[in-house]
Coordinates of C-alpha atoms and ligand atoms in Angstrom, one line a residue:
M109 CA -57.9 -17.3 78.4
I110 CA -60.2 -14.4 79.2
T111 CA -60.6 -11.6 76.7
K112 CA -60.8 -7.9 77.8
K113 CA -64.5 -7.9 76.8
T114 CA -65.3 -10.9 78.9
L115 CA -63.4 -9.5 81.9
N116 CA -65.3 -6.2 81.5
L117 CA -68.6 -8.0 81.3
S118 CA -67.8 -10.0 84.5
L119 CA -66.8 -6.8 86.3
K120 CA -70.0 -5.2 85.2
S121 CA -72.1 -8.2 86.4
L122 CA -70.3 -8.2 89.7
K123 CA -71.0 -4.5 90.2
E124 CA -74.6 -4.9 89.4
F125 CA -74.9 -7.9 91.7
G126 CA -73.3 -5.8 94.5
K127 CA -75.7 -2.9 93.9
K128 CA -78.8 -5.2 93.9
R129 CA -78.0 -7.7 96.6
L130 CA -75.6 -5.8 98.9
P131 CA -76.8 -2.1 99.2
D132 CA -75.4 -0.2 102.3
E133 CA -78.5 -0.9 104.5
V134 CA -78.1 -4.7 103.9
R135 CA -74.4 -4.6 104.7
I136 CA -74.9 -2.5 107.8
E137 CA -77.5 -5.0 109.1
L138 CA -75.4 -8.0 108.3
D139 CA -72.4 -6.4 110.0
E140 CA -74.5 -5.6 113.1
R141 CA -75.9 -9.1 113.2
D142 CA -72.4 -10.5 112.7
E143 CA -73.8 -12.7 109.9
C144 CA -72.4 -14.3 106.8
P145 CA -75.2 -14.2 104.1
L146 CA -74.7 -17.8 102.9
D147 CA -77.4 -17.4 100.1
I148 CA -75.5 -14.4 98.6
V149 CA -72.1 -16.3 98.8
R150 CA -73.7 -19.3 97.2
D151 CA -75.3 -17.2 94.4
M152 CA -72.0 -15.6 93.7
C153 CA -70.5 -19.0 93.2
D154 CA -73.4 -20.6 91.5
P155 CA -72.6 -21.2 87.8
D156 CA -76.3 -20.5 86.9
K157 CA -76.2 -17.2 88.7
L158 CA -73.2 -14.9 89.1
G159 CA -70.7 -17.8 88.8
I160 CA -67.7 -15.5 89.7
Q161 CA -65.7 -18.6 90.7
L162 CA -65.6 -19.7 87.0
L163 CA -63.0 -17.0 86.3
F164 CA -60.5 -18.6 88.7
V165 CA -60.9 -22.2 87.6
P166 CA -58.7 -23.6 84.7
E167 CA -60.5 -24.2 81.5
D168 CA -59.9 -27.9 81.4
C169 CA -61.7 -28.2 84.7
G170 CA -64.8 -26.4 83.5
G171 CA -63.8 -22.8 84.4
M172 CA -62.8 -19.8 82.3
G173 CA -59.1 -20.0 83.1
G174 CA -58.5 -16.4 84.3
G175 CA -54.9 -15.4 84.8
A176 CA -53.4 -13.4 87.6
F177 CA -54.3 -10.1 85.9
D178 CA -58.0 -11.1 85.6
V179 CA -58.0 -12.3 89.2
Y180 CA -56.5 -9.0 90.5
R181 CA -59.2 -7.0 88.7
I182 CA -62.0 -9.3 90.1
C183 CA -60.6 -9.3 93.6
E184 CA -60.3 -5.5 93.6
A185 CA -63.9 -5.2 92.5
M186 CA -65.2 -7.8 95.0
A187 CA -63.4 -6.0 97.9
A188 CA -64.9 -2.7 96.8
I189 CA -68.4 -4.3 97.3
D190 CA -67.8 -6.0 100.6
L191 CA -64.5 -7.4 101.9
G192 CA -66.2 -10.0 104.2
I193 CA -68.1 -11.6 101.3
A194 CA -65.0 -11.3 99.1
T195 CA -63.1 -13.2 101.7
S196 CA -65.7 -16.0 101.5
V197 CA -65.2 -16.3 97.7
L198 CA -61.4 -16.0 98.2
A199 CA -61.4 -18.9 100.7
T200 CA -62.6 -21.3 98.0
F201 CA -59.6 -20.3 95.9
L202 CA -57.2 -20.5 98.7
G203 CA -58.7 -23.9 99.6
S204 CA -58.4 -25.1 96.1
D205 CA -54.9 -23.7 95.4
P206 CA -53.0 -26.7 96.8
I207 CA -55.1 -28.7 94.3
T208 CA -54.4 -26.3 91.4
V209 CA -50.6 -26.5 91.9
G210 CA -50.1 -30.0 93.4
A211 CA -53.0 -32.4 92.7
T212 CA -53.0 -35.3 90.3
P213 CA -55.0 -34.7 87.0
E214 CA -57.9 -36.9 88.4
Q215 CA -58.0 -34.8 91.7
K216 CA -58.0 -31.6 89.7
K217 CA -60.9 -32.7 87.5
R218 CA -62.9 -33.9 90.5
W219 CA -62.5 -31.0 93.0
L220 CA -61.9 -28.0 90.6
G221 CA -64.8 -29.4 88.5
K222 CA -67.1 -29.4 91.5
I223 CA -66.1 -25.8 92.2
A224 CA -66.9 -24.8 88.6
E225 CA -70.0 -26.9 88.0
E226 CA -71.6 -27.2 91.4
G227 CA -70.3 -24.0 93.0
I228 CA -69.1 -25.9 96.1
L229 CA -67.4 -23.8 98.7
F230 CA -63.9 -24.7 100.0
A231 CA -62.0 -23.6 103.0
Y232 CA -58.2 -23.4 103.5
G233 CA -57.1 -25.1 106.7
A234 CA -53.5 -24.2 107.5
T235 CA -53.5 -22.1 110.7
E236 CA -53.6 -23.7 114.1
P237 CA -53.9 -22.4 117.6
D238 CA -50.1 -22.6 118.0
A239 CA -49.1 -22.3 114.4
G240 CA -49.9 -19.1 112.6
S241 CA -47.0 -17.2 111.0
D242 CA -44.8 -20.2 111.7
L243 CA -46.6 -23.0 109.9
G244 CA -43.7 -25.3 110.6
A245 CA -45.0 -25.6 114.1
L246 CA -48.1 -27.5 112.8
K247 CA -49.4 -30.1 115.2
T248 CA -52.3 -31.7 113.2
T249 CA -51.3 -35.3 112.2
A250 CA -52.2 -37.6 109.4
E251 CA -51.6 -41.2 110.5
R252 CA -51.3 -43.9 107.8
V253 CA -53.9 -46.6 107.9
M254 CA -52.3 -49.8 106.6
D255 CA -53.4 -53.1 105.1
G256 CA -50.2 -55.1 105.2
D257 CA -47.7 -52.8 103.5
K258 CA -50.4 -50.9 101.5
I259 CA -51.6 -47.5 102.6
I260 CA -55.4 -47.7 102.6
G261 CA -56.1 -44.3 104.1
Y262 CA -55.2 -41.7 106.7
K263 CA -56.6 -40.7 110.1
I264 CA -56.3 -36.9 110.6
S265 CA -56.4 -35.4 114.1
G266 CA -55.8 -31.9 115.2
L267 CA -57.2 -28.3 115.6
K268 CA -57.4 -25.5 113.0
Q269 CA -57.9 -21.9 113.9
W270 CA -59.4 -18.8 112.1
I271 CA -60.6 -20.7 109.1
S272 CA -62.6 -18.6 106.6
N273 CA -65.7 -20.5 105.5
G274 CA -64.9 -22.8 108.4
G275 CA -68.6 -23.3 109.3
I276 CA -70.1 -23.2 105.8
A277 CA -67.7 -24.9 103.4
D278 CA -68.5 -28.1 101.6
A279 CA -64.9 -29.3 101.5
Y280 CA -61.7 -28.3 103.3
S281 CA -58.0 -28.5 102.4
I282 CA -56.3 -29.5 105.6
L283 CA -52.6 -29.3 106.2
A284 CA -51.4 -32.1 108.4
N285 CA -48.1 -33.8 109.3
A286 CA -48.0 -37.2 107.5
P287 CA -45.1 -39.6 108.2
G288 CA -43.4 -38.1 105.0
G289 CA -43.9 -34.5 106.1
P290 CA -46.6 -31.8 105.9
S291 CA -49.2 -32.7 103.3
W292 CA -52.6 -31.4 102.1
F293 CA -55.7 -33.5 102.4
V294 CA -59.3 -32.9 101.2
V295 CA -61.8 -33.5 103.9
E296 CA -65.6 -33.2 103.2
K297 CA -67.9 -31.5 105.6
D298 CA -69.8 -34.5 106.8
A299 CA -66.8 -36.7 107.5
P300 CA -67.2 -38.5 110.8
G301 CA -65.0 -36.9 113.5
F302 CA -65.0 -33.5 111.8
T303 CA -66.6 -30.6 113.5
H304 CA -66.5 -26.8 113.5
D305 CA -67.0 -24.3 116.2
K306 CA -69.4 -21.4 116.2
P307 CA -68.4 -18.4 114.1
E308 CA -65.8 -16.0 115.7
N309 CA -67.1 -12.6 116.9
K310 CA -64.7 -10.4 114.9
H311 CA -63.6 -6.8 114.7
G312 CA -64.3 -6.7 110.9
I313 CA -65.3 -8.8 107.9
R314 CA -68.2 -9.8 110.0
T315 CA -70.1 -10.8 106.9
S316 CA -67.6 -13.6 106.5
N317 CA -67.7 -16.9 108.4
T318 CA -64.6 -17.6 110.4
A319 CA -64.5 -20.7 112.6
A320 CA -62.2 -23.1 114.4
L321 CA -62.1 -26.8 113.2
A322 CA -61.6 -30.0 115.2
L323 CA -60.6 -33.2 113.6
E324 CA -60.7 -36.4 115.7
S325 CA -59.3 -39.4 113.8
V326 CA -61.1 -38.3 110.6
Y327 CA -60.6 -41.1 108.1
V328 CA -59.8 -40.2 104.4
T329 CA -59.0 -42.5 101.6
P330 CA -55.5 -42.2 99.9
D331 CA -57.0 -40.3 97.0
R332 CA -57.6 -37.4 99.3
L333 CA -53.9 -36.8 99.7
I334 CA -53.3 -33.9 97.3
G335 CA -50.7 -34.9 94.7
G336 CA -50.6 -38.5 96.1
V337 CA -47.2 -38.0 97.6
E338 CA -46.6 -37.1 101.3
G339 CA -44.4 -34.2 102.3
Q340 CA -45.3 -31.7 99.5
G341 CA -47.6 -29.5 101.6
L342 CA -45.3 -26.6 102.5
L343 CA -43.9 -26.6 98.9
Q344 CA -47.4 -26.5 97.5
A345 CA -48.4 -23.7 99.9
Q346 CA -45.2 -21.7 98.9
A347 CA -45.8 -22.3 95.2
V348 CA -48.9 -20.1 95.2
F349 CA -47.9 -17.3 97.5
G350 CA -47.0 -14.9 94.7
Y351 CA -50.5 -15.4 93.3
T352 CA -52.5 -15.6 96.5
R353 CA -50.8 -12.6 98.0
L354 CA -51.6 -10.7 94.9
M355 CA -55.3 -11.4 95.5
V356 CA -55.1 -10.0 99.0
A357 CA -53.1 -7.1 97.7
A358 CA -56.1 -6.4 95.3
F359 CA -58.4 -6.6 98.4
G360 CA -56.4 -3.8 100.0
L361 CA -56.6 -1.8 96.9
G362 CA -60.3 -2.3 96.4
A363 CA -61.2 -1.6 100.0
G364 CA -58.9 1.5 100.2
W365 CA -60.4 2.9 97.1
A366 CA -63.9 2.1 98.3
A367 CA -63.3 4.3 101.3
L368 CA -61.8 7.2 99.3
D369 CA -64.7 6.9 96.8
R370 CA -67.0 7.8 99.7
A371 CA -64.7 10.4 101.3
M372 CA -64.2 12.4 98.0
P373 CA -67.9 13.0 97.1
Y374 CA -68.6 13.8 100.7
S375 CA -65.9 16.5 100.7
T376 CA -67.5 18.2 97.7
K377 CA -70.8 18.7 99.6
R378 CA -69.6 19.4 103.1
I379 CA -69.2 23.1 103.6
Q380 CA -67.0 24.3 106.3
A381 CA -65.5 27.8 106.7
G382 CA -67.4 29.1 103.7
G383 CA -66.5 26.5 101.2
P384 CA -66.4 22.7 100.4
L385 CA -63.8 20.6 102.1
S386 CA -62.6 19.4 98.7
E387 CA -61.3 23.0 98.0
K388 CA -59.2 23.0 101.1
Q389 CA -55.6 22.0 100.5
G390 CA -54.9 21.2 104.1
Y391 CA -57.7 18.6 103.8
T392 CA -57.1 17.1 100.4
H393 CA -53.3 17.0 100.6
K394 CA -53.3 15.2 104.0
L395 CA -56.3 12.9 103.8
I396 CA -56.9 12.2 100.1
V397 CA -53.9 12.7 97.8
P398 CA -51.2 10.8 99.8
N399 CA -53.6 7.8 100.0
V400 CA -54.4 7.8 96.3
T401 CA -50.6 8.0 95.6
R402 CA -49.7 5.0 97.8
L403 CA -52.7 3.0 96.4
E404 CA -51.6 3.7 92.9
A405 CA -48.0 2.8 93.6
A406 CA -49.2 -0.5 95.0
R407 CA -51.4 -1.0 91.9
A408 CA -48.4 -0.5 89.7
F409 CA -46.6 -3.3 91.6
I410 CA -49.7 -5.5 91.5
E411 CA -50.1 -5.1 87.7
E412 CA -46.5 -5.6 86.9
T413 CA -46.4 -8.7 89.1
A414 CA -49.6 -10.1 87.6
E415 CA -48.2 -9.6 84.1
R416 CA -45.0 -11.4 85.1
I417 CA -47.0 -14.3 86.7
D418 CA -49.1 -14.6 83.5
S419 CA -46.1 -14.7 81.3
G420 CA -45.2 -17.9 83.1
A421 CA -41.5 -17.4 82.7
E422 CA -40.4 -16.4 86.1
G423 CA -41.5 -18.9 88.7
S424 CA -43.8 -18.1 91.6
L425 CA -42.6 -14.5 92.3
N426 CA -43.1 -14.9 96.1
T427 CA -41.2 -11.7 97.0
E428 CA -43.0 -9.6 94.4
G429 CA -46.3 -11.0 95.8
A430 CA -45.1 -10.0 99.3
I431 CA -44.2 -6.5 98.2
A432 CA -47.6 -6.1 96.4
K433 CA -49.5 -7.3 99.4
Y434 CA -47.5 -5.2 101.9
M435 CA -47.8 -2.0 99.9
A436 CA -51.5 -2.4 98.9
T437 CA -52.8 -3.6 102.2
E438 CA -50.9 -1.0 104.3
A439 CA -52.1 1.7 101.8
G440 CA -55.7 0.4 101.9
N441 CA -55.7 0.5 105.7
K442 CA -54.3 4.0 105.9
A443 CA -56.8 5.2 103.2
A444 CA -59.7 3.8 105.1
E445 CA -58.5 5.2 108.4
D446 CA -58.0 8.6 106.9
S447 CA -61.5 8.4 105.2
I448 CA -63.0 8.2 108.7
Q449 CA -61.2 11.4 109.5
A450 CA -62.3 12.9 106.2
L451 CA -65.9 12.5 107.2
G452 CA -65.4 13.8 110.7
G453 CA -68.0 12.8 113.2
Y454 CA -70.1 11.2 110.4
G455 CA -67.2 9.0 109.6
Y456 CA -67.2 7.6 113.1
T457 CA -70.8 6.3 112.7
H458 CA -71.9 3.0 111.1
E459 CA -74.2 4.7 108.6
Y460 CA -71.5 6.3 106.5
M461 CA -69.7 3.0 105.9
V462 CA -66.1 4.2 106.0
E463 CA -65.7 2.9 109.6
K464 CA -67.0 -0.6 108.4
I465 CA -64.5 -0.5 105.5
S466 CA -61.8 0.4 108.0
R467 CA -62.6 -2.4 110.3
D468 CA -62.9 -4.8 107.3
V469 CA -59.6 -3.9 105.6
R470 CA -57.7 -4.4 108.8
I471 CA -57.7 -8.1 108.1
T472 CA -55.7 -7.7 104.9
I473 CA -52.5 -6.9 106.9
I474 CA -53.0 -10.0 109.0
Y475 CA -54.2 -12.9 106.9
E476 CA -52.2 -14.6 104.1
G477 CA -49.1 -13.5 106.0
T478 CA -48.9 -10.5 108.3
S479 CA -47.2 -7.3 107.3
E480 CA -44.3 -8.1 109.6
I481 CA -43.9 -11.5 107.9
M482 CA -44.0 -9.7 104.5
E483 CA -41.3 -7.3 105.7
M484 CA -39.2 -10.4 106.7
T485 CA -39.8 -12.2 103.4
I486 CA -38.9 -9.1 101.3
S487 CA -35.9 -8.2 103.3
R488 CA -34.4 -11.7 103.4
D489 CA -34.7 -12.3 99.7
R490 CA -33.4 -8.9 98.6
W491 CA -30.6 -9.1 101.2
Q492 CA -29.3 -12.1 99.4
L493 CA -29.5 -10.2 96.1
H494 CA -27.5 -7.4 97.6
L495 CA -24.8 -9.9 98.8
K496 CA -24.7 -11.8 95.6
T497 CA -24.2 -8.7 93.5
R498 CA -21.6 -7.3 95.9
G499 CA -23.9 -4.4 96.7
Q500 CA -24.7 -3.5 93.1
H501 CA -28.3 -4.8 92.8
Y502 CA -30.1 -1.6 93.7
H503 CA -27.4 0.6 92.1
D504 CA -28.2 -1.4 88.9
L505 CA -31.9 -0.8 89.2
A506 CA -31.2 2.9 89.9
R507 CA -29.3 3.1 86.6
Q508 CA -32.2 1.5 84.8
S509 CA -34.4 4.2 86.3
E510 CA -32.0 6.9 85.2
T511 CA -32.2 5.5 81.6
L512 CA -36.0 5.6 81.8
H513 CA -35.7 9.2 83.0
A514 CA -33.7 10.1 79.9
Q515 CA -36.6 8.9 77.8
H516 CA -39.5 10.0 80.0
P517 CA -38.3 13.1 82.0
N518 CA -41.7 13.7 83.7
V519 CA -42.4 10.3 85.4
G520 CA -40.3 10.7 88.5
A521 CA -37.8 8.0 87.4
D522 CA -34.8 10.2 88.4
T523 CA -36.2 10.5 92.0
A524 CA -36.9 6.8 92.1
A525 CA -33.3 6.3 91.1
L526 CA -32.2 8.4 94.1
A527 CA -34.3 6.2 96.3
L528 CA -32.7 3.1 94.9
H529 CA -29.1 4.4 95.1
A530 CA -29.8 5.4 98.8
L531 CA -31.2 1.9 99.4
A532 CA -28.1 0.3 98.1
E533 CA -26.0 2.5 100.4
V534 CA -28.2 1.6 103.4
L535 CA -28.0 -2.1 102.7
E536 CA -24.2 -1.8 102.3
R537 CA -23.8 0.0 105.6
A538 CA -26.0 -2.7 107.2
R539 CA -23.7 -5.3 105.7
V540 CA -20.5 -3.7 107.0
G541 CA -22.0 -3.1 110.5
R542 CA -23.6 -6.6 110.5
L543 CA -26.9 -4.8 111.3
T544 CA -29.3 -7.6 110.2
R545 CA -28.4 -9.3 113.5
F546 CA -31.0 -6.8 114.8
Q547 CA -34.4 -8.2 113.7
H548 CA -35.9 -4.7 113.9
V549 CA -33.4 -3.5 111.3
L550 CA -34.0 -6.5 109.1
L551 CA -37.8 -5.9 109.1
R552 CA -37.5 -2.1 108.6
L553 CA -35.2 -2.7 105.6
G554 CA -38.1 -4.8 104.1
E555 CA -40.3 -1.6 104.2
L556 CA -37.6 0.5 102.6
I557 CA -37.1 -2.0 99.9
A558 CA -40.8 -2.2 99.2
F559 CA -41.0 1.6 98.9
A560 CA -38.0 2.0 96.7
E561 CA -39.0 -0.9 94.3
S562 CA -42.6 0.5 94.2
A563 CA -41.3 3.9 93.2
A564 CA -39.4 2.5 90.3
C565 CA -42.3 0.4 89.3
L566 CA -44.8 3.3 89.3
A567 CA -42.4 5.3 87.2
R568 CA -42.3 2.4 84.7
R569 CA -46.1 2.3 84.7
A570 CA -46.3 6.1 84.1
A571 CA -43.8 5.8 81.3
K572 CA -45.9 3.0 79.7
A573 CA -49.0 5.1 80.1
E574 CA -47.2 7.9 78.2
E575 CA -46.4 5.5 75.4
G576 CA -49.9 4.1 75.4
R577 CA -48.5 0.7 76.2
L578 CA -50.3 -0.2 79.4
H579 CA -51.7 -3.8 79.7
E580 CA -55.1 -3.8 77.8
K581 CA -56.9 -4.9 81.0
A582 CA -55.1 -2.3 83.2
S583 CA -57.1 0.1 85.4
D584 CA -57.8 3.3 83.5
R585 CA -58.7 5.6 86.5
F586 CA -55.9 8.0 85.7
N587 CA -54.6 9.4 82.4
A588 CA -50.8 9.5 81.6
G589 CA -50.4 13.1 82.9
S590 CA -52.0 12.4 86.3
M591 CA -50.1 9.1 86.6
A592 CA -46.8 10.9 86.0
A593 CA -47.7 13.4 88.8
L594 CA -48.6 10.5 91.1
S595 CA -45.3 8.8 90.3
R596 CA -43.3 12.0 91.0
I597 CA -45.1 12.4 94.4
F598 CA -44.5 8.8 95.4
A599 CA -40.9 8.8 94.3
R600 CA -40.2 11.8 96.5
E601 CA -41.8 10.1 99.5
A602 CA -39.8 6.9 98.8
A603 CA -36.5 8.7 98.4
C604 CA -37.0 10.7 101.7
K605 CA -38.1 7.6 103.5
V606 CA -35.2 5.4 102.4
A607 CA -32.6 8.0 103.2
Q608 CA -34.0 9.3 106.5
D609 CA -35.2 6.0 108.0
G610 CA -32.0 4.3 106.7
L611 CA -29.9 6.9 108.5
Q612 CA -31.9 6.5 111.7
L613 CA -31.5 2.7 111.6
V614 CA -27.8 2.8 110.9
V615 CA -27.0 5.4 113.5
G616 CA -29.6 4.0 115.9
A617 CA -28.0 0.5 115.8
G618 CA -24.8 2.0 117.3
G619 CA -21.2 1.3 116.7
V620 CA -20.6 4.0 114.0
T621 CA -18.0 6.7 114.5
E622 CA -18.7 10.4 113.7
A623 CA -16.6 10.2 110.6
E624 CA -18.5 7.1 109.4
V625 CA -21.9 8.9 110.0
A626 CA -20.6 11.8 107.9
A627 CA -19.5 9.5 105.1
F628 CA -22.7 7.6 105.2
E629 CA -24.8 10.9 105.0
A630 CA -22.8 11.9 102.0
S631 CA -23.3 8.5 100.3
L632 CA -27.1 8.7 100.6
G633 CA -27.4 11.6 98.2
L634 CA -29.4 13.7 100.7
P635 CA -28.9 17.1 99.0
A636 CA -30.3 15.7 95.7
I637 CA -33.2 14.0 97.5
H638 CA -34.0 17.3 99.2
R639 CA -33.9 19.2 96.0
A640 CA -36.1 16.6 94.3
Q641 CA -38.9 17.7 96.6
A642 CA -39.3 20.9 94.5
G643 CA -42.7 20.9 92.8
L644 CA -44.3 18.5 95.3
I645 CA -47.2 20.8 96.3
A646 CA -47.9 21.7 92.6
D647 CA -48.1 18.0 91.8
M648 CA -50.4 17.4 94.8
D649 CA -52.6 20.2 93.5
L650 CA -52.6 18.5 90.1
V651 CA -53.7 15.2 91.5
A652 CA -56.4 16.8 93.7
D653 CA -57.7 18.7 90.6
T654 CA -57.8 15.4 88.6
L655 CA -59.6 13.6 91.5
Y656 CA -62.2 16.4 91.8
G657 CA -62.6 16.9 88.1
R658 CA -60.9 20.3 88.1
A659 CA -58.1 19.2 85.9
E660 CA -58.9 21.5 83.0
K661 CA -59.1 24.5 85.2
H662 CA -55.5 24.1 86.2
A663 CA -54.1 22.3 83.2
E664 CA -52.4 25.4 82.0
A665 CA -50.6 26.0 85.3
A666 CA -49.5 22.4 85.3
V667 CA -48.0 22.5 81.8
A668 CA -46.3 25.8 82.7
L669 CA -44.8 24.2 85.7
Q670 CA -43.4 21.2 83.8
R671 CA -41.7 23.5 81.4
Ligands
FAD9 C1 -60.6 -13.3 110.0 C2 -59.5 -14.3 109.7 C3 -59.5 -15.2 108.7 C4 -58.5 -16.1 108.5 N1 -58.7 -17.0 107.5 C5 -57.8 -18.0 107.4 C6 -58.0 -19.2 106.5 O1 -59.0 -19.2 105.8 N2 -57.1 -20.2 106.6 C7 -56.0 -20.2 107.4 O2 -55.3 -21.2 107.3 N3 -55.8 -19.1 108.2 C8 -56.6 -18.1 108.2 N4 -56.4 -17.0 109.1 C9 -55.2 -17.1 109.9 C10 -54.2 -16.0 109.6 O3 -53.6 -16.3 108.4 C11 -53.3 -15.9 110.8 O4 -54.0 -15.3 111.8 C12 -52.0 -15.1 110.4 O5 -51.2 -15.8 109.6 C13 -51.2 -14.7 111.7 O6 -51.0 -15.9 112.5 P1 -51.4 -15.7 114.1 O7 -52.8 -15.2 114.2 O8 -51.1 -17.1 114.7 O9 -50.5 -14.6 114.6 P2 -48.9 -14.8 115.1 O10 -48.2 -15.6 114.1 O11 -48.9 -15.3 116.5 O12 -48.5 -13.3 115.1 C14 -48.8 -12.3 116.1 C15 -48.0 -11.1 115.8 O13 -46.6 -11.4 115.9 C16 -45.9 -11.0 114.7 N5 -44.9 -12.1 114.4 C17 -45.2 -13.4 114.2 N6 -44.0 -14.0 114.0 C18 -43.0 -13.1 114.1 C19 -41.6 -13.2 114.0 N7 -41.0 -14.3 113.7 N8 -40.9 -12.0 114.1 C20 -41.6 -10.8 114.4 N9 -42.9 -10.7 114.5 C21 -43.6 -11.9 114.3 C22 -47.0 -11.0 113.6 O14 -46.7 -10.2 112.5 C23 -48.2 -10.5 114.4 O15 -48.1 -9.1 114.4 C24 -57.4 -16.1 109.3 C25 -57.3 -15.1 110.3 C26 -58.3 -14.3 110.6 C27 -58.2 -13.3 111.7

């Protein structure tokens, strides 16, 4: 268990480490040289130096036993420093995750103990040249080595692709097909028959080492089979998705904010047309405020999911992890891309860093499951809920949001409810028209679900903030009033998106009569959604004022508007 004080101390040490060892000039050079600074990665994981890995390792294995909430805060902070180096640290945790969830007590003590006490680096070897999103297509094999009827080891053969820390790790978790099914094995770097390729020349995260691996009859003893039972590999990988995707979600959040934290100060100094860019609504309300809003909606989802994982009561929360990853990484990408625009020509050069952040954060919508795979995961799971509840699931959630609105009329919960009701109608229309036979519709529904659920979640977070009941380790970047404004803005966006995109999908899929389109339009609550847009620009003004420290100047206007 990590206290708030310990977490804050770790965040502070991490920030100081970043400032000292990874100033912009160093990062630019490393990026240009396409180099992973192994000494820095090792120092981050050295228990006698920064020892950041201790937070992730359970206490009984020599670590500090951080929970999902701690891990989210640390991952966000690491990503804000440098996403490539953060990926290197993450790889150790991805690599050790099959051990954390599936290993025998002896294996846990041995490997997690080595991570905690010796700071060894791990890599996670799942992806193959022909098995990426579809891990079931895995070709690497683990052949039993027998002595009579006793298994005395395994010979692993195959190729692994795009492995973070592939060329620098001390130990690797390798997913291979054993006779009993896909299984994880620990392979050490100097095992005979094991080689890695030269580092990939990548678009971004060039400060991380990514390499292909080759295994030619690599012999391992039976104690290297994680959990000691064959065939558990995909289950072990699945069991941690909620948690690992939350880490990548936090990466999207950290990198997106890192870009905005460069764009905003720049805009206060850059004078165009007689005044700073930060004073120009056409600039802030396009390039800054919408990105802040989406990032904070994603944060709400991350924090709620982290709390639920830490409560231990609800299983692995795979779909919630997928929504958090999808929303945060897409938001992080858009924020970084818009930050290039916000810096104009300067943004397009290496020196101003936002283009590096933009290249780096691009990976977060690819690794640990692409955005399209997230859309599929979200859609399939929630589709089942829609069917199981005979179409009531999202109407029920909408009613909960309406109840919240009765207690907290300023947090946008009424508009979030409109988004959820509209979503229920879109899903129902998709059921009647059997529209999920179109894969495009299925995946787009995943996006609508993620937006509507995030809107409700942000409204809950804003309500908690009003009550002073946020998690003690929650981010405190915004006060309750600004968070309520962010929530109102995001709920409006979500409601519009669900209704309009839903309408486009349903009509676009064909087979609906004029009368059915009219009935569907009426069921979506479009007039209410349109009316809920009232106050949008004033709320965006309020958020911009908060971001630029002008909140007091306009506080009176905001209060008057809410009345
Ligand atoms: C820098 C980097 C680091 C990485 N680190 C690791 C690591 O440490 N360990 C590891 O095991 N892997 C790692 N990966 C691999 C990463 O997880 C995969 O690249 C990712 O899962 C996608 O797999 P793929 O590249 O084979 O793409 P594909 O699965 O071939 O996907 C290509 C495109 O098709 C889409 N697509 C795929 N399937 C479907 C479908 N059924 N329907 C519709 N669209 C679909 C995808 O969304 C994507 O847009 C890393 C990758 C990179 C680039």
